Short mmCIF file of C-alpha atoms in Angstrom, two decimals:
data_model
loop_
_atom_site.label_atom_id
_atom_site.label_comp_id
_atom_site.label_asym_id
_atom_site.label_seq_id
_atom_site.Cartn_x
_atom_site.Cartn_y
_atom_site.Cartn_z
CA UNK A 1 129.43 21.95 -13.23
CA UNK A 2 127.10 23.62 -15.56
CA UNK A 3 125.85 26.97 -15.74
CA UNK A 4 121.85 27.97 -16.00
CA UNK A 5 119.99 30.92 -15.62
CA UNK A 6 116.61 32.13 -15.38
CA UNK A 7 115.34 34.61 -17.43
CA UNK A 8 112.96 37.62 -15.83
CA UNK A 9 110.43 39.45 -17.90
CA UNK A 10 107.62 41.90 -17.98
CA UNK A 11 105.86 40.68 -21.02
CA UNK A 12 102.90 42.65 -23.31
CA UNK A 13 100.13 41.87 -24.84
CA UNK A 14 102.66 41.80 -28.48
CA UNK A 15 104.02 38.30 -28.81
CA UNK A 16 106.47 39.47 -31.79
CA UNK A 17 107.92 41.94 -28.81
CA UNK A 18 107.87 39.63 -26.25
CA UNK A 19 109.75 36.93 -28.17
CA UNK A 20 112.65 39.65 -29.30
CA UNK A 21 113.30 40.26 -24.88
CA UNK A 22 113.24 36.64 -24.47
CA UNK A 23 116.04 35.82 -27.20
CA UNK A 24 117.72 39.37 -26.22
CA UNK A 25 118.09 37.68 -22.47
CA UNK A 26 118.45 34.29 -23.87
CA UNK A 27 121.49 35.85 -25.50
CA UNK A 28 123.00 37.26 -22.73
CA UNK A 29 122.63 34.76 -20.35
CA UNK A 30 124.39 32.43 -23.62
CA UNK A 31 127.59 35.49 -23.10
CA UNK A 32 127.61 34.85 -19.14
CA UNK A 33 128.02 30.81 -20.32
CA UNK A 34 124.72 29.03 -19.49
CA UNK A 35 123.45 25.94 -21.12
CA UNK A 36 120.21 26.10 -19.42
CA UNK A 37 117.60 28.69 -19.87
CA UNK A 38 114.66 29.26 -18.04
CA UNK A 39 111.76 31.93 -19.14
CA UNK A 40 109.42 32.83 -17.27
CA UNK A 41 105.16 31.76 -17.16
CA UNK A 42 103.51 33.53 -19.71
CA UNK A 43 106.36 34.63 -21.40
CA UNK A 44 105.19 35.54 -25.21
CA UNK A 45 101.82 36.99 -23.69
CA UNK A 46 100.72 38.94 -20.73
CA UNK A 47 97.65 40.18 -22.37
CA UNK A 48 95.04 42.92 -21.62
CA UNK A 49 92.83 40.87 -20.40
CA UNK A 50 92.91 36.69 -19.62
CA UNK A 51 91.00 35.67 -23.03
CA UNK A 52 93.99 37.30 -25.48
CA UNK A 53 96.07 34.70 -25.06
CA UNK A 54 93.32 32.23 -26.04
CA UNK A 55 93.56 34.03 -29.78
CA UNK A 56 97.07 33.43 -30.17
CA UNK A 57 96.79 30.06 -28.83
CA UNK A 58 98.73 27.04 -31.15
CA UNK A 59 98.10 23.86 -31.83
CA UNK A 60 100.81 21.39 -30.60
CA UNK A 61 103.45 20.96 -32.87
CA UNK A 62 103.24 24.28 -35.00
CA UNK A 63 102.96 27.99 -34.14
CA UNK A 64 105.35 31.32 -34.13
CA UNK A 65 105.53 30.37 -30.36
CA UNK A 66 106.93 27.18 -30.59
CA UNK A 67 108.96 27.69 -34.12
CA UNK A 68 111.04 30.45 -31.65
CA UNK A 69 111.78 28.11 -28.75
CA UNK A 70 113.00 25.03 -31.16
CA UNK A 71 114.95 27.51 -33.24
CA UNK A 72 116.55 29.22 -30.33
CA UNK A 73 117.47 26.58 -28.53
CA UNK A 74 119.55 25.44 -31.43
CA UNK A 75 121.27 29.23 -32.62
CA UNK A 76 122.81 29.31 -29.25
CA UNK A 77 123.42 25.69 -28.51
CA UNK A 78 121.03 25.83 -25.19
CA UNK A 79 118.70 23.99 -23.58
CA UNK A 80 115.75 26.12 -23.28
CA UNK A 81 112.91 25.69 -20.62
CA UNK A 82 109.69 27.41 -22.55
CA UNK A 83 108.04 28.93 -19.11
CA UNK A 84 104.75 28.51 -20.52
CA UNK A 85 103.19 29.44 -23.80
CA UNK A 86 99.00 28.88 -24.56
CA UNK A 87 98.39 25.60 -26.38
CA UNK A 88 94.62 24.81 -27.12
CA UNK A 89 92.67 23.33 -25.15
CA UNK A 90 89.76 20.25 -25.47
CA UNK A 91 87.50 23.18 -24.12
CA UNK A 92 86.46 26.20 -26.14
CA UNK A 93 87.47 29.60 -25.04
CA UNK A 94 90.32 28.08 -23.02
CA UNK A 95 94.28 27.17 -23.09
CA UNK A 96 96.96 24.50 -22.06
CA UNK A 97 99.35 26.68 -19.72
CA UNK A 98 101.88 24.30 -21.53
CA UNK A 99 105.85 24.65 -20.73
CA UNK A 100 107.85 23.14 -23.56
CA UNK A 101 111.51 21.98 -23.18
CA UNK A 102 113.69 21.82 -26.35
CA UNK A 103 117.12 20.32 -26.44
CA UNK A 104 120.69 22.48 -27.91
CA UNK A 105 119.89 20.99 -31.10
CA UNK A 106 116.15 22.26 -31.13
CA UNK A 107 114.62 19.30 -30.33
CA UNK A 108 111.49 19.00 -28.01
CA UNK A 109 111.81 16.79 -25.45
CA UNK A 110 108.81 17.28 -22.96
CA UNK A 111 106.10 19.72 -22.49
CA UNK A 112 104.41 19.78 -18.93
CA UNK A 113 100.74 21.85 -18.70
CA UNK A 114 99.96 23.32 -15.65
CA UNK A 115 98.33 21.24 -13.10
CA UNK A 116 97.18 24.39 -10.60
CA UNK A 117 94.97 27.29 -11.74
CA UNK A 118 95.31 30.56 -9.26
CA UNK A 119 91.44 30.94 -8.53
CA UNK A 120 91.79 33.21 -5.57
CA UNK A 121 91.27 36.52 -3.92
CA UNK A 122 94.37 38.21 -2.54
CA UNK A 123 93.54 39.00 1.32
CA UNK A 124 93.76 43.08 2.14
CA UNK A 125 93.34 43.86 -1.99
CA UNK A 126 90.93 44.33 -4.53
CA UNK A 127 93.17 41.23 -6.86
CA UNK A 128 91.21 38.82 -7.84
CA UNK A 129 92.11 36.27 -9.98
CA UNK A 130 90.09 32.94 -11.75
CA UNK A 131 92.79 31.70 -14.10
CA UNK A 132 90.41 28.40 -14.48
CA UNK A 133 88.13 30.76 -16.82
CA UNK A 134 90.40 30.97 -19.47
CA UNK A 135 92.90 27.70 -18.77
CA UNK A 136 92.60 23.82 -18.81
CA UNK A 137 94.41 22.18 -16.22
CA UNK A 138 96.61 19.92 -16.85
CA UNK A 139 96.86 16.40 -14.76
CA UNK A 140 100.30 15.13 -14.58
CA UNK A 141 103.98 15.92 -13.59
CA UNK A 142 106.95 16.03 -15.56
CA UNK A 143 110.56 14.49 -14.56
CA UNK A 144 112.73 13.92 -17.44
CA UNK A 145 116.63 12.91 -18.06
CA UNK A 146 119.00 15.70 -18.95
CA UNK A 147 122.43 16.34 -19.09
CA UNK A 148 122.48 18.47 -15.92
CA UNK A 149 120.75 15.44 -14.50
CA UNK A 150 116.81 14.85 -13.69
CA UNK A 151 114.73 17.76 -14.06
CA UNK A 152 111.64 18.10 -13.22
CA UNK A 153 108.97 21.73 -14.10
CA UNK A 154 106.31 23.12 -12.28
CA UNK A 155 104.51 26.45 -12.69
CA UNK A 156 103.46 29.42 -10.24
CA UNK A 157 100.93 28.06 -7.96
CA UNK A 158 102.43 25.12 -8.11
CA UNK A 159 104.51 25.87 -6.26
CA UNK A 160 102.14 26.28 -2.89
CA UNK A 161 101.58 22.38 -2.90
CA UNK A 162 104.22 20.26 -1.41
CA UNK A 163 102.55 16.60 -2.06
CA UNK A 164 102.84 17.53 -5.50
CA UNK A 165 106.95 17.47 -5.33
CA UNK A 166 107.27 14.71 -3.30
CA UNK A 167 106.54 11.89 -6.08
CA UNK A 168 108.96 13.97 -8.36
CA UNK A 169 111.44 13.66 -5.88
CA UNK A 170 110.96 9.38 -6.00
CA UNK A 171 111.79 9.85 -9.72
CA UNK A 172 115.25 11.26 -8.63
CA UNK A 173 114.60 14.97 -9.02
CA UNK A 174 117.68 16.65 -9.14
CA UNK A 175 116.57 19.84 -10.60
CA UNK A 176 113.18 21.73 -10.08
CA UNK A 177 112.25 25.10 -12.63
CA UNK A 178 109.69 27.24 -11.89
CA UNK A 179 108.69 29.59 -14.30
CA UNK A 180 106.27 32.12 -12.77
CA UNK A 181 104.06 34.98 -12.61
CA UNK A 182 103.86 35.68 -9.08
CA UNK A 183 102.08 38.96 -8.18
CA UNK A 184 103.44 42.22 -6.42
CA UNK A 185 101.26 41.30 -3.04
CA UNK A 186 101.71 36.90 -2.66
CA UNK A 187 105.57 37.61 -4.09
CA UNK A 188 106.88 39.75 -1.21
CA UNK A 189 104.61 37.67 1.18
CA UNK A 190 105.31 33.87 0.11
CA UNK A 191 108.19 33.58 -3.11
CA UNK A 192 111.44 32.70 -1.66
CA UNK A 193 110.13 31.23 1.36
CA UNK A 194 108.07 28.94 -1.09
CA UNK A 195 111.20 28.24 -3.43
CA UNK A 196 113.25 28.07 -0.47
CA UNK A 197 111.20 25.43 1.27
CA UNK A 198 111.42 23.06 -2.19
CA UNK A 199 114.64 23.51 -2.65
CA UNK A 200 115.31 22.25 1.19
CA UNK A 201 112.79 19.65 1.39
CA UNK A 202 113.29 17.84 -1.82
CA UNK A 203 117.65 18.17 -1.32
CA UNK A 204 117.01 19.65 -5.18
CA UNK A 205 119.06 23.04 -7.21
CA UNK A 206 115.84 25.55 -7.83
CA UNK A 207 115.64 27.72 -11.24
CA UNK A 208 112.77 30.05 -10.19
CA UNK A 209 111.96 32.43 -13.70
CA UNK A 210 109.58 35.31 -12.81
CA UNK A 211 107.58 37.95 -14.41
CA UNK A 212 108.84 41.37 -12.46
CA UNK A 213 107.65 44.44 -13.26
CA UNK A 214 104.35 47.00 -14.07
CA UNK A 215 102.62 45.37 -17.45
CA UNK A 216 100.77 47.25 -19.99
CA UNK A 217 96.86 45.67 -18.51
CA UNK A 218 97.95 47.00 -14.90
CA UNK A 219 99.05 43.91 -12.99
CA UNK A 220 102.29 44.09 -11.26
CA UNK A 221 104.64 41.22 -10.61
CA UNK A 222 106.81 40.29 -8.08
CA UNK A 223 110.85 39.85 -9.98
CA UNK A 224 112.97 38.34 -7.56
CA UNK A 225 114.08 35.29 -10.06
CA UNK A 226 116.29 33.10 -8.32
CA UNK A 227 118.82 29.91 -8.04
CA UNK A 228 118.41 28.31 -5.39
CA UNK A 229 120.78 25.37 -3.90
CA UNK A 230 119.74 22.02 -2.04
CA UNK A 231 120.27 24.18 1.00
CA UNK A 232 118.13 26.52 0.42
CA UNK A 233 121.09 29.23 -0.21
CA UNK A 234 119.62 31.83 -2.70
CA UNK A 235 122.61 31.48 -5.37
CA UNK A 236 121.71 34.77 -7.46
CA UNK A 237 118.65 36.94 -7.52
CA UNK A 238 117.30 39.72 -9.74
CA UNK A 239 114.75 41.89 -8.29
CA UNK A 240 112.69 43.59 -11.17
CA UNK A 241 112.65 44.09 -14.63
CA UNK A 242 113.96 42.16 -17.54
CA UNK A 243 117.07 40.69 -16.92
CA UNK A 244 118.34 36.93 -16.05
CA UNK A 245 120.46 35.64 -13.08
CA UNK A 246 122.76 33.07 -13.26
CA UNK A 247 124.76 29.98 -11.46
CA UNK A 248 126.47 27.15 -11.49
CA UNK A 249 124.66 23.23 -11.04
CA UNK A 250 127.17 21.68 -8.97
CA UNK A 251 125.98 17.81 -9.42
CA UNK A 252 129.10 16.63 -7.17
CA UNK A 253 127.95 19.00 -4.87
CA UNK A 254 124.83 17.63 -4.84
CA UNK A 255 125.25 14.14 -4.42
CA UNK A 256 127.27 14.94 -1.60
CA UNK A 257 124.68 16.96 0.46
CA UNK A 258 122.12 14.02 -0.11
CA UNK A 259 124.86 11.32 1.30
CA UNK A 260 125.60 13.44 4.36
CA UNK A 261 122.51 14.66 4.96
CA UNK A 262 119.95 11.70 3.68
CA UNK A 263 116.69 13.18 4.83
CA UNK A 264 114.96 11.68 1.72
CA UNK A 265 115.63 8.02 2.68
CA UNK A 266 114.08 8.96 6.37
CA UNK A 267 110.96 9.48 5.19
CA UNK A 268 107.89 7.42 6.66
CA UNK A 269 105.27 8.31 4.68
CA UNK A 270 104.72 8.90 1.05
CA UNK A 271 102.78 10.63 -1.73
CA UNK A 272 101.81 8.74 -4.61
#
């Protein structure tokens, strides 16, 4: 069995601050014994308003950003999943929503950019939000070999489309993080049933990383990070502010839910 944990935030617009919470957690949840981290969506930035992060965005490969994942995944001996960090973009004025995995020894191993953008106006509130004004969307999934076994990332909105899992699960999914930045209003409505309803469907462990708490441009997030199991038991949860939760990845466990219970080889249609 292995240990993971998800890390929750309430980022700033400072990156430099925002990176010294992240290891701080990172740290902690390294005490409590996890090899896998998880931070949050938009974890170095939250900023004042959606075009700051497009300033401090990096090109792939190089950047403060990235030079802090790769060199804290190897201090602590960790696998590290990067929530998401802005990476330019083919279009000007815009980011990559890119999450970046890195290995213990530092090494990156896959970066996934966010295939959803959260155009929408929250029913009953003045929110609205048109994340496609400052983001490029990305266009494909990401499943990848690990030691914990296959692991595949998604981001925030995401997270509302279910044909987008489906194919992930074909690729042997065993594992499905989240990092997030759900808000106050469509968390208390929609999160856990959402992770819940993954982490059922697809017979998959959920690491759900949020952003919980009041930030410093006025939006308010939801907390609640999570682990999840393939039954849709809520393993550990942290309600708001920084912090991480914590559990174990029990792949015998796993593999035995999916023999006794083998509602993925029922299925009659398919999602390509």
């Amino acid at each position: 069995m292995t240990i993971c944990a998800a890390i929750q935030m309430a980022s700033g617009p400072q990156v430099s601050a925002n990176l010294l919470e992240a290891e701080k957690q990172i740290a902690e949840a390294v005490k409590a014994g996890a090899k896998l981290v998880a931070l949050p969506e938009n974890f170095a930035i939250m900023g004042m308003n959606e075009y700051d992060k497009v300033k401090v965005s990096e090109q792939d490969g190089t950047g403060p950003i990235q030079d802090f994942l790769a060199t804290t995944a190897k201090k602590y001996g960790v696998w590290v999943i990067g929530g998401t960090m802005p990476m330019q973009a083919t279009a000007p004025n815009k980011v990559r929503a890119a999450c970046l995995i890195y290995n213990e020894q530092g090494d990156r191993v896959a970066r996934y950019d966010k295939v959803h953008l959260f155009d929408v106006s929250v029913p009953d509130t003045a929110e609205e939000y048109r994340e496609s004004d400052s983001v490029e969307a990305g266009d494909a999934s990401c499943v990848i070999d690990t030691p914990f076994g296959r692991l595949g990332v998604a981001v925030c909105y995401d997270l509302r489309f279910p044909e987008f899992f489906r194919p992930m699960a074909r690729q042997g999914l065993d594992i499905l993080v989240i990092p997030s930045a759900f808000t106050a209003k469509t968390g208390a409505a929609h999160w856990e049933v959402l992770l819940r309803a993954r982490a059922i469907e697809n017979l998959c462990y959920v690491i759900a990383p949020n952003q919980g708490g009041f930030h410093m441009n006025g939006r308010q997030t939801y907390g609640h990070s999570m682990v999840i199991d393939p039954w849709g038991v809520v393993l550990d949860c942290y309600k708001t502010g920084p912090g991480f939760v914590s559990a174990e990845i029990d792949k015998s466990r796993l593999e035995k839910t999916r023999l006794s219970f083998p509602v993925l080889e029922h299925r009659r249609f398919f999602c390509e």
